[in-house]
Short mmCIF file of C-alpha atoms in Angstrom, two decimals:
data_model
loop_
_atom_site.label_atom_id
_atom_site.label_comp_id
_atom_site.label_asym_id
_atom_site.label_seq_id
_atom_site.Cartn_x
_atom_site.Cartn_y
_atom_site.Cartn_z
CA MET M 1397 0.00 0.00 0.00
CA ASP M 1398 1.42 3.38 -1.02
CA LEU M 1399 1.75 5.98 1.71
CA VAL M 1400 0.26 9.44 1.31
CA PHE M 1401 2.27 12.20 2.96
CA THR M 1402 3.51 15.75 2.66
CA THR M 1403 7.19 16.61 2.80
CA GLY M 1404 9.05 19.38 4.53
CA ALA M 1405 12.68 20.43 4.75
CA VAL M 1406 14.48 20.12 8.08
CA GLY M 1407 17.39 22.53 8.37
CA ALA M 1408 19.51 23.81 5.49
CA VAL M 1409 18.78 21.31 2.73
CA ARG M 1410 17.23 21.70 -0.70
CA ILE M 1411 14.43 19.24 -1.46
CA GLU M 1412 13.42 18.24 -4.97
CA GLY M 1413 10.26 16.28 -5.71
CA GLY M 1414 7.95 14.81 -3.09
CA GLY M 1415 4.51 13.24 -2.97
CA ASP M 1416 4.40 10.41 -5.51
CA ALA M 1417 7.78 11.40 -6.99
CA ALA M 1418 11.23 10.61 -5.65
CA ILE M 1419 12.48 12.93 -2.93
CA GLY M 1420 15.94 14.35 -3.55
CA LEU M 1421 18.00 16.05 -0.84
CA ARG M 1422 21.05 18.17 -1.59
CA SER M 1423 23.29 20.09 0.76
CA ALA M 1424 26.78 21.54 0.49
CA ALA M 1425 27.60 21.07 4.16
CA PRO M 1426 24.70 19.63 6.16
CA ALA M 1427 24.82 19.94 9.90
CA VAL M 1428 23.53 17.29 12.26
CA GLY M 1429 19.74 17.39 12.09
CA ASP M 1430 19.37 18.52 8.46
CA GLY M 1431 17.06 16.35 6.36
CA VAL M 1432 13.43 15.77 5.41
CA ALA M 1433 10.18 15.14 7.29
CA LEU M 1434 7.26 13.09 5.97
CA HIS M 1435 3.94 14.04 7.58
CA PHE M 1436 1.07 11.52 7.46
CA GLU M 1437 -2.59 12.50 7.56
CA GLY M 1438 -5.91 10.66 7.79
CA ALA M 1439 -5.74 7.00 6.77
CA GLY M 1440 -2.02 7.36 6.15
CA ARG M 1441 -1.47 7.36 9.91
CA ASP M 1442 -2.78 3.83 10.37
CA TRP M 1443 -0.06 1.25 9.67
CA SER M 1444 -1.61 -1.53 11.74
CA ALA M 1445 -2.67 -3.64 8.74
CA GLY M 1446 0.91 -3.98 7.46
CA GLN M 1447 3.97 -5.99 8.45
CA CYS M 1448 6.72 -3.64 7.29
CA LEU M 1449 7.62 -0.27 5.83
CA ALA M 1450 9.83 -0.33 2.73
CA PHE M 1451 11.41 2.42 0.66
CA THR M 1452 14.26 2.99 -1.77
CA LEU M 1453 17.38 4.82 -0.60
CA ARG M 1454 20.43 6.03 -2.52
CA ALA M 1455 23.22 8.21 -1.11
CA ASN M 1456 26.51 9.48 -2.50
CA GLY M 1457 28.38 8.43 0.64
CA ALA M 1458 28.18 6.28 3.76
CA HIS M 1459 26.28 9.00 5.61
CA ARG M 1460 24.86 8.03 8.99
CA LEU M 1461 21.13 8.78 8.86
CA ARG M 1462 18.80 9.18 11.82
CA VAL M 1463 15.22 7.97 11.38
CA ARG M 1464 12.72 9.28 13.93
CA ILE M 1465 9.12 8.05 13.89
CA GLU M 1466 6.63 10.18 15.85
CA HIS M 1467 3.48 8.37 16.94
CA GLY M 1468 0.64 8.53 19.43
CA ARG M 1469 2.68 7.13 22.31
CA GLY M 1470 5.97 8.91 21.78
CA HIS M 1471 8.80 8.38 19.29
CA TRP M 1472 11.12 5.68 18.00
CA VAL M 1473 14.64 6.32 16.71
CA LEU M 1474 16.90 4.11 14.60
CA TYR M 1475 19.91 4.69 12.34
CA LEU M 1476 20.81 3.70 8.78
CA VAL M 1477 24.17 3.78 6.97
CA PRO M 1478 23.75 3.29 3.20
CA ARG M 1479 26.42 1.82 0.92
CA PRO M 1480 27.75 4.70 -1.21
CA GLY M 1481 26.28 5.03 -4.69
CA LEU M 1482 23.95 2.03 -4.53
CA SER M 1483 20.16 2.04 -4.68
CA ALA M 1484 18.87 -0.14 -1.87
CA ARG M 1485 15.47 -1.32 -0.74
CA VAL M 1486 15.30 -0.53 2.96
CA VAL M 1487 12.91 -2.71 4.96
CA LEU M 1488 11.76 -1.88 8.50
CA PRO M 1489 9.78 -4.84 9.90
CA PHE M 1490 7.18 -3.64 12.37
CA ALA M 1491 8.36 -6.21 14.91
CA ASP M 1492 11.61 -4.20 15.03
CA LEU M 1493 9.67 -1.03 15.86
CA ARG M 1494 8.37 -2.55 19.11
CA GLU M 1495 11.46 -4.26 20.55
CA ARG M 1496 14.96 -3.04 19.81
CA PRO M 1497 16.57 -5.46 17.34
CA HIS M 1498 20.23 -6.35 17.14
CA ASN M 1499 22.38 -4.16 14.94
CA SER M 1500 22.37 -5.71 11.49
CA SER M 1501 23.96 -5.58 8.05
CA HIS M 1502 21.75 -5.77 4.97
CA PRO M 1503 22.39 -5.67 1.23
CA GLY M 1504 22.82 -1.97 0.53
CA TYR M 1505 22.82 -0.62 4.10
CA SER M 1506 23.43 -1.23 7.79
CA ARG M 1507 20.88 -0.61 10.53
CA PHE M 1508 21.35 -0.08 14.25
CA GLY M 1509 19.60 1.29 17.31
CA GLY M 1510 15.95 1.42 18.24
CA GLY M 1511 13.82 2.98 20.99
CA PRO M 1512 12.57 4.23 23.33
CA HIS M 1513 8.78 4.11 22.80
CA PRO M 1514 7.33 1.12 20.88
CA VAL M 1515 5.54 2.45 17.81
CA ASP M 1516 1.76 2.77 17.99
CA LEU M 1517 1.10 1.49 14.46
CA ALA M 1518 -2.48 2.76 14.49
CA ASP M 1519 -1.37 6.37 15.01
CA VAL M 1520 1.86 7.25 13.15
CA HIS M 1521 2.30 11.01 12.78
CA SER M 1522 5.58 11.52 10.92
CA LEU M 1523 8.88 10.05 9.82
CA THR M 1524 11.92 12.31 9.84
CA LEU M 1525 15.17 11.29 8.17
CA THR M 1526 18.18 13.49 8.94
CA PHE M 1527 21.95 13.46 8.50
CA ASN M 1528 23.52 12.45 11.79
CA GLN M 1529 27.18 13.33 11.33
CA VAL M 1530 29.03 16.38 10.08
CA SER M 1531 31.53 16.12 7.23
CA PRO M 1532 32.94 18.61 4.70
CA GLU M 1533 31.75 16.70 1.63
CA ASP M 1534 28.60 17.55 -0.31
CA LYS M 1535 25.76 15.18 0.46
CA THR M 1536 23.00 13.93 -1.80
CA LEU M 1537 20.22 11.54 -0.93
CA THR M 1538 17.30 10.13 -2.92
CA LEU M 1539 14.23 8.52 -1.32
CA ALA M 1540 11.39 6.86 -3.21
CA ASP M 1541 8.70 4.16 -3.22
CA PHE M 1542 7.50 4.49 0.37
CA GLY M 1543 4.93 1.81 1.05
CA LEU M 1544 3.37 -0.51 3.63
CA HIS M 1545 3.40 -4.25 2.91
CA ASP M 1546 1.40 -7.12 4.37
CA THR M 1547 4.48 -9.39 4.33
CA VAL M 1548 8.04 -8.58 5.37
CA MET M 1549 9.95 -7.88 2.17
CA GLU M 1550 13.59 -8.74 1.52
CA SER M 1551 16.11 -5.91 1.62
CA ALA M 1552 18.04 -5.74 -1.64
CA VAL M 1553 20.47 -3.83 -3.83
CA LEU M 1554 18.38 -2.65 -6.76
CA ASP M 1555 21.24 -1.75 -9.14
CA PRO M 1556 23.83 -4.51 -8.52
CA ARG M 1557 27.32 -4.00 -9.93
CA VAL M 1558 30.92 -4.58 -8.84
CA VAL M 1559 31.95 -2.02 -6.21
CA VAL M 1560 34.48 -4.07 -4.17
CA ASP M 1561 37.81 -5.09 -5.73
CA ALA M 1562 39.86 -8.23 -5.14
CA TRP M 1563 41.54 -6.66 -2.08
CA GLY M 1564 38.24 -5.84 -0.40
CA GLN M 1565 38.48 -2.12 -1.22
CA TRP M 1566 35.23 -0.27 -1.83
CA THR M 1567 35.70 1.27 -5.27
CA GLY M 1568 32.25 2.54 -6.17
CA GLU M 1569 32.48 4.23 -9.53
CA ARG M 1570 36.12 5.29 -9.13
CA GLY M 1571 37.85 2.02 -9.97
CA ALA M 1572 40.58 0.41 -7.85
CA LEU M 1573 41.88 2.61 -5.03
CA LEU M 1574 45.33 1.02 -4.98
CA ALA M 1575 46.82 -1.36 -7.51
CA GLU M 1576 48.49 -4.53 -6.22
CA ALA M 1577 51.96 -3.13 -6.93
CA GLN M 1578 51.17 -0.05 -4.84
CA VAL M 1579 49.91 -2.16 -1.94
CA ARG M 1580 53.00 -4.36 -1.94
CA ALA M 1581 55.31 -1.34 -2.21
CA ALA M 1582 53.62 0.19 0.85
CA TRP M 1583 54.07 -3.08 2.72
CA ALA M 1584 57.77 -3.20 1.84
CA ALA M 1585 58.32 0.36 3.03
CA GLU M 1586 56.41 0.08 6.29
CA PRO M 1587 58.80 -1.79 8.65
CA ALA M 1588 61.36 1.04 8.54
CA ALA M 1589 58.70 3.43 9.81
CA PHE M 1590 58.34 1.36 13.00
CA ASP M 1591 62.01 1.19 13.99
CA GLY M 1592 63.32 3.09 16.97
CA PHE M 1593 60.20 4.75 18.28
CA PRO M 1594 59.67 5.13 22.07
CA GLY M 1595 58.13 2.11 23.73
CA HIS M 1596 59.14 -0.39 21.05
CA THR M 1597 61.09 -2.55 23.50
CA ASP M 1598 59.57 -1.30 26.78
CA ALA M 1599 56.77 -3.61 27.88
CA THR M 1600 54.45 -0.92 29.16
CA GLY M 1601 55.88 2.37 27.88
CA ALA M 1602 55.70 3.92 31.38
CA GLU M 1603 57.96 6.82 32.34
CA ALA M 1604 60.41 6.59 35.23
CA ALA M 1605 59.33 9.98 36.61
CA ALA M 1606 55.84 8.67 37.24
CA ARG M 1607 56.66 5.87 39.68
CA LEU M 1608 54.30 5.29 42.62
CA GLY M 1609 56.43 3.00 44.74
CA GLU M 1610 57.60 -0.56 44.30
CA GLY M 1611 55.91 -2.73 41.74
CA THR M 1612 53.96 -5.86 42.61
CA GLY M 1613 54.57 -7.64 39.31
CA PHE M 1614 50.98 -7.05 38.21
CA PHE M 1615 48.68 -4.19 37.26
CA ARG M 1616 46.80 -2.65 40.16
CA VAL M 1617 45.11 0.60 41.21
CA ALA M 1618 46.54 3.06 43.73
CA ARG M 1619 45.61 6.47 45.09
CA ASP M 1620 48.03 9.37 44.76
CA GLY M 1621 46.69 12.34 46.68
CA GLY M 1622 43.08 12.72 45.59
CA ARG M 1623 43.42 10.77 42.35
CA TRP M 1624 43.21 7.09 41.52
CA TRP M 1625 45.71 5.65 39.04
CA LEU M 1626 46.32 2.46 37.20
CA VAL M 1627 49.77 1.26 38.23
CA ASP M 1628 51.82 -1.04 36.02
CA PRO M 1629 53.72 -4.15 37.20
CA GLU M 1630 56.89 -2.10 37.88
CA GLY M 1631 55.07 0.50 39.99
CA TYR M 1632 54.62 3.28 37.40
CA ARG M 1633 51.50 5.30 36.71
CA PHE M 1634 49.77 3.98 33.65
CA PHE M 1635 47.24 5.86 31.51
CA SER M 1636 45.71 3.15 29.35
CA ALA M 1637 44.97 4.09 25.71
CA GLY M 1638 43.71 1.03 23.89
CA CYS M 1639 42.33 -0.11 20.57
CA ASP M 1640 39.40 -2.55 20.60
CA CYS M 1641 38.87 -5.55 18.35
CA VAL M 1642 42.48 -6.21 17.29
CA ARG M 1643 42.02 -9.42 15.35
CA PRO M 1644 43.43 -11.07 12.21
CA LYS M 1645 39.95 -11.68 10.85
CA SER M 1646 36.85 -9.69 9.99
CA GLU M 1647 34.40 -11.79 8.05
CA GLY M 1648 31.06 -10.75 6.66
CA PRO M 1649 27.92 -12.31 5.14
CA LEU M 1650 27.55 -12.28 1.36
CA ASP M 1651 24.02 -13.50 0.66
CA GLY M 1652 22.28 -10.94 -1.52
CA ARG M 1653 25.58 -9.12 -2.11
CA GLU M 1654 27.47 -11.52 -4.38
CA THR M 1655 27.26 -9.28 -7.45
CA LEU M 1656 29.04 -6.43 -5.63
CA PHE M 1657 32.42 -8.25 -5.46
CA ALA M 1658 35.09 -8.63 -8.13
CA ASP M 1659 36.59 -11.78 -6.60
CA LEU M 1660 35.01 -14.24 -4.19
CA THR M 1661 37.30 -17.21 -4.81
CA HIS M 1662 38.14 -17.27 -1.08
CA ALA M 1663 34.51 -17.25 0.06
CA GLU M 1664 33.28 -20.07 2.30
CA GLU M 1665 29.92 -21.77 2.10
CA ARG M 1666 28.22 -22.72 5.36
CA GLU M 1667 24.95 -24.07 6.57
CA PRO M 1668 22.91 -20.97 7.54
CA THR M 1669 21.76 -22.28 10.91
CA VAL M 1670 21.57 -18.95 12.75
CA ALA M 1671 18.62 -16.68 12.02
CA GLY M 1672 18.64 -12.91 12.04
CA ARG M 1673 21.59 -10.69 11.21
CA TRP M 1674 24.06 -13.59 10.71
CA HIS M 1675 21.76 -15.73 8.59
CA SER M 1676 23.90 -16.26 5.49
CA ARG M 1677 25.07 -19.15 3.36
CA LEU M 1678 28.17 -17.46 1.93
CA TRP M 1679 30.92 -15.67 3.88
CA ALA M 1680 34.17 -13.87 3.03
CA ASP M 1681 37.07 -12.42 5.02
CA PHE M 1682 39.22 -10.02 3.00
CA HIS M 1683 41.17 -8.92 6.09
CA ALA M 1684 42.42 -12.44 6.83
CA ARG M 1685 43.13 -13.03 3.15
CA ASN M 1686 45.24 -9.88 2.88
CA LEU M 1687 47.18 -10.67 6.06
CA ARG M 1688 48.20 -14.00 4.58
CA ARG M 1689 49.17 -12.26 1.37
CA ARG M 1690 51.48 -10.08 3.42
CA HIS M 1691 52.78 -12.38 6.14
CA GLY M 1692 52.78 -15.68 4.25
CA GLU M 1693 50.79 -18.89 4.37
CA ASP M 1694 53.22 -20.82 6.62
CA GLY M 1695 52.66 -21.55 10.28
CA ASP M 1696 54.60 -18.48 11.47
CA TRP M 1697 52.37 -15.87 9.83
CA HIS M 1698 50.45 -15.24 13.08
CA GLU M 1699 53.66 -14.53 15.00
CA ARG M 1700 54.77 -12.06 12.33
CA TRP M 1701 51.35 -10.40 12.30
CA SER M 1702 51.28 -10.17 16.11
CA ARG M 1703 54.64 -8.42 16.42
CA HIS M 1704 53.94 -6.09 13.52
CA THR M 1705 50.53 -5.20 14.98
CA ALA M 1706 51.93 -4.45 18.44
CA ALA M 1707 54.59 -2.21 16.86
CA ARG M 1708 51.94 -0.43 14.79
CA LEU M 1709 49.76 0.23 17.84
CA ARG M 1710 52.66 1.73 19.79
CA ARG M 1711 53.64 3.90 16.84
CA TRP M 1712 50.07 5.22 16.69
CA GLY M 1713 50.13 6.15 20.38
CA PHE M 1714 48.37 3.14 21.92
CA ASN M 1715 49.77 1.25 24.90
CA THR M 1716 46.96 -1.29 25.40
CA ILE M 1717 45.30 -4.01 23.37
CA ALA M 1718 41.71 -3.37 24.36
CA ASN M 1719 38.61 -5.53 24.62
CA TRP M 1720 37.30 -8.05 22.06
CA SER M 1721 40.81 -8.66 20.71
CA GLU M 1722 42.14 -12.08 19.79
CA ASP M 1723 43.34 -14.11 22.76
CA THR M 1724 46.29 -15.60 20.86
CA LEU M 1725 47.57 -12.04 20.34
CA THR M 1726 47.01 -10.69 23.85
CA ARG M 1727 48.62 -13.72 25.53
CA ARG M 1728 51.93 -13.29 23.68
CA GLY M 1729 53.10 -10.67 26.23
CA LEU M 1730 53.71 -7.96 23.65
CA MET M 1731 51.54 -5.25 25.24
CA PRO M 1732 49.29 -4.71 28.26
CA TYR M 1733 45.74 -5.81 27.53
CA VAL M 1734 42.22 -6.18 28.84
CA THR M 1735 39.72 -8.91 28.15
CA ASN M 1736 36.15 -9.71 29.13
CA ILE M 1737 34.32 -12.27 31.23
CA GLN M 1738 31.71 -14.04 29.14
CA SER M 1739 30.15 -16.07 31.93
CA LEU M 1740 28.63 -13.08 33.73
CA GLY M 1741 26.55 -11.96 30.75
CA PRO M 1742 23.22 -13.48 31.81
CA LEU M 1743 23.77 -12.59 35.47
CA CYS M 1744 24.69 -8.93 34.90
CA GLY M 1745 22.42 -8.27 31.93
CA HIS M 1746 19.10 -9.44 33.33
CA LEU M 1747 18.70 -7.33 36.48
CA PRO M 1748 19.84 -9.83 39.13
CA ASP M 1749 19.15 -9.25 42.81
CA VAL M 1750 22.60 -8.08 43.89
CA PHE M 1751 21.49 -8.06 47.55
CA ALA M 1752 20.54 -11.74 47.56
CA PRO M 1753 22.60 -13.72 50.10
CA ASP M 1754 23.87 -16.12 47.44
CA PHE M 1755 24.82 -13.45 44.88
CA PRO M 1756 28.57 -13.37 45.79
CA ARG M 1757 28.75 -17.16 45.59
CA ARG M 1758 27.00 -17.23 42.22
CA VAL M 1759 29.43 -14.65 40.83
CA ARG M 1760 32.44 -16.53 42.20
CA ASP M 1761 31.24 -19.87 40.79
CA LEU M 1762 30.78 -18.34 37.35
CA VAL M 1763 33.99 -16.34 37.25
CA GLU M 1764 36.63 -18.61 38.82
CA PRO M 1765 36.87 -21.15 35.96
CA GLU M 1766 37.08 -18.38 33.37
CA VAL M 1767 39.78 -16.26 35.03
CA ALA M 1768 41.98 -19.14 36.21
CA PRO M 1769 43.96 -19.41 32.92
CA TYR M 1770 45.05 -15.76 33.31
CA ARG M 1771 46.62 -16.27 36.74
CA GLY M 1772 50.21 -14.99 36.71
CA ASP M 1773 49.87 -12.92 33.51
CA ARG M 1774 51.63 -9.61 34.29
CA MET M 1775 50.32 -7.94 31.11
CA LEU M 1776 46.66 -8.35 32.06
CA ILE M 1777 45.15 -5.04 33.24
CA GLY M 1778 41.70 -6.40 34.06
CA PHE M 1779 38.37 -7.79 32.89
CA PHE M 1780 35.22 -6.22 31.50
CA VAL M 1781 32.12 -7.76 33.09
CA GLY M 1782 29.28 -6.31 31.00
CA ASN M 1783 28.43 -4.40 27.85
CA GLU M 1784 25.19 -2.99 26.47
CA PRO M 1785 22.87 -4.79 28.93
CA HIS M 1786 19.70 -5.98 27.24
CA TRP M 1787 17.39 -4.17 29.66
CA THR M 1788 18.52 -0.84 28.16
CA PHE M 1789 17.31 -1.76 24.69
CA GLY M 1790 13.81 -0.29 24.96
CA GLY M 1791 10.61 -2.11 24.06
CA VAL M 1792 7.91 -3.54 26.26
CA ALA M 1793 8.84 -7.16 26.92
CA HIS M 1794 11.35 -6.71 29.75
CA PRO M 1795 10.27 -6.09 33.39
CA PHE M 1796 12.73 -3.18 33.44
CA ASN M 1797 10.09 -1.08 31.73
CA ALA M 1798 7.53 -1.76 34.45
CA VAL M 1799 10.04 -0.94 37.21
CA PHE M 1800 11.44 2.25 35.71
#
């Protein structure tokens, strides 16, 4: 069912078209909040007979877009990041407008966020789509084919063509960013750039002038005057600056995207047993492929990658390998690191009764087996115990909403 609406500019953008025609947005330098508003009237406010909203989206860059739906019970906000230069069918299932879904990647765009007020589908007032990040480049955006559907449609790229080269570089309409010879020349030149910089051989990079007494052999916290500090194993103040997710792999799903890639000879086919955002038959990992191109296919490539990566991080000003990084890298003793405790997820994320008499025992029973392998590791700073608890995700299903 087509949607009937009126359009209005939000901020300093120029709008072309509207109504039944495509809506074009142009701006030389849009600020956060610039965009377009669709206002629904009469029968157009009632979406309750449908299962999803779908529309076509095309942008000249990977602009983060904020979608805000105003309705009779409040508002719902989510975010889209389109693939540059591709026309994509964006699908918003109505189930995802009631409970916050997981962040997800779709052919033609990524989607994340959701909340706080579940959408009253019988009384939808407006949909506002605005640019959500500032950048100096000109921005263009085209929206079309807004409609309600009685089944959940498939998201899709509507003008498929090759936009990713054999190295995993997004090329769009510009062709290859770097030729193979250029890539290999950059690799050959890089090691010299990492020789002789401060901290290359020092385990923690701490400065002698910042010592807070004798070291204990492990990271700890200590108070100096009115300020708490991390203290390294040798007793020096330590200001941790870390990079998350340092891993030799970064795979992604390919279903519905196959035509976008110049070379998928390294892709793997799997049984798509997991539903939702990771439901895919075909997968590829250009990052891992390129690391093997650089460091070799023999059994020592991981050691070479690990030492090169630690040197790179120090050169860039980091002194910590931060959370969600690969365990086989962090345990090599090349840099201080943090890791996370997986076993506490259900306990910390589902509003446990922390005052219950058995709560300390339950925590200890969960944690002890997981932390035991790290005993004696002087490079370990500490553990994360929770991240993005599910009760913050909005929606109506969790008791959190009744309590707060």
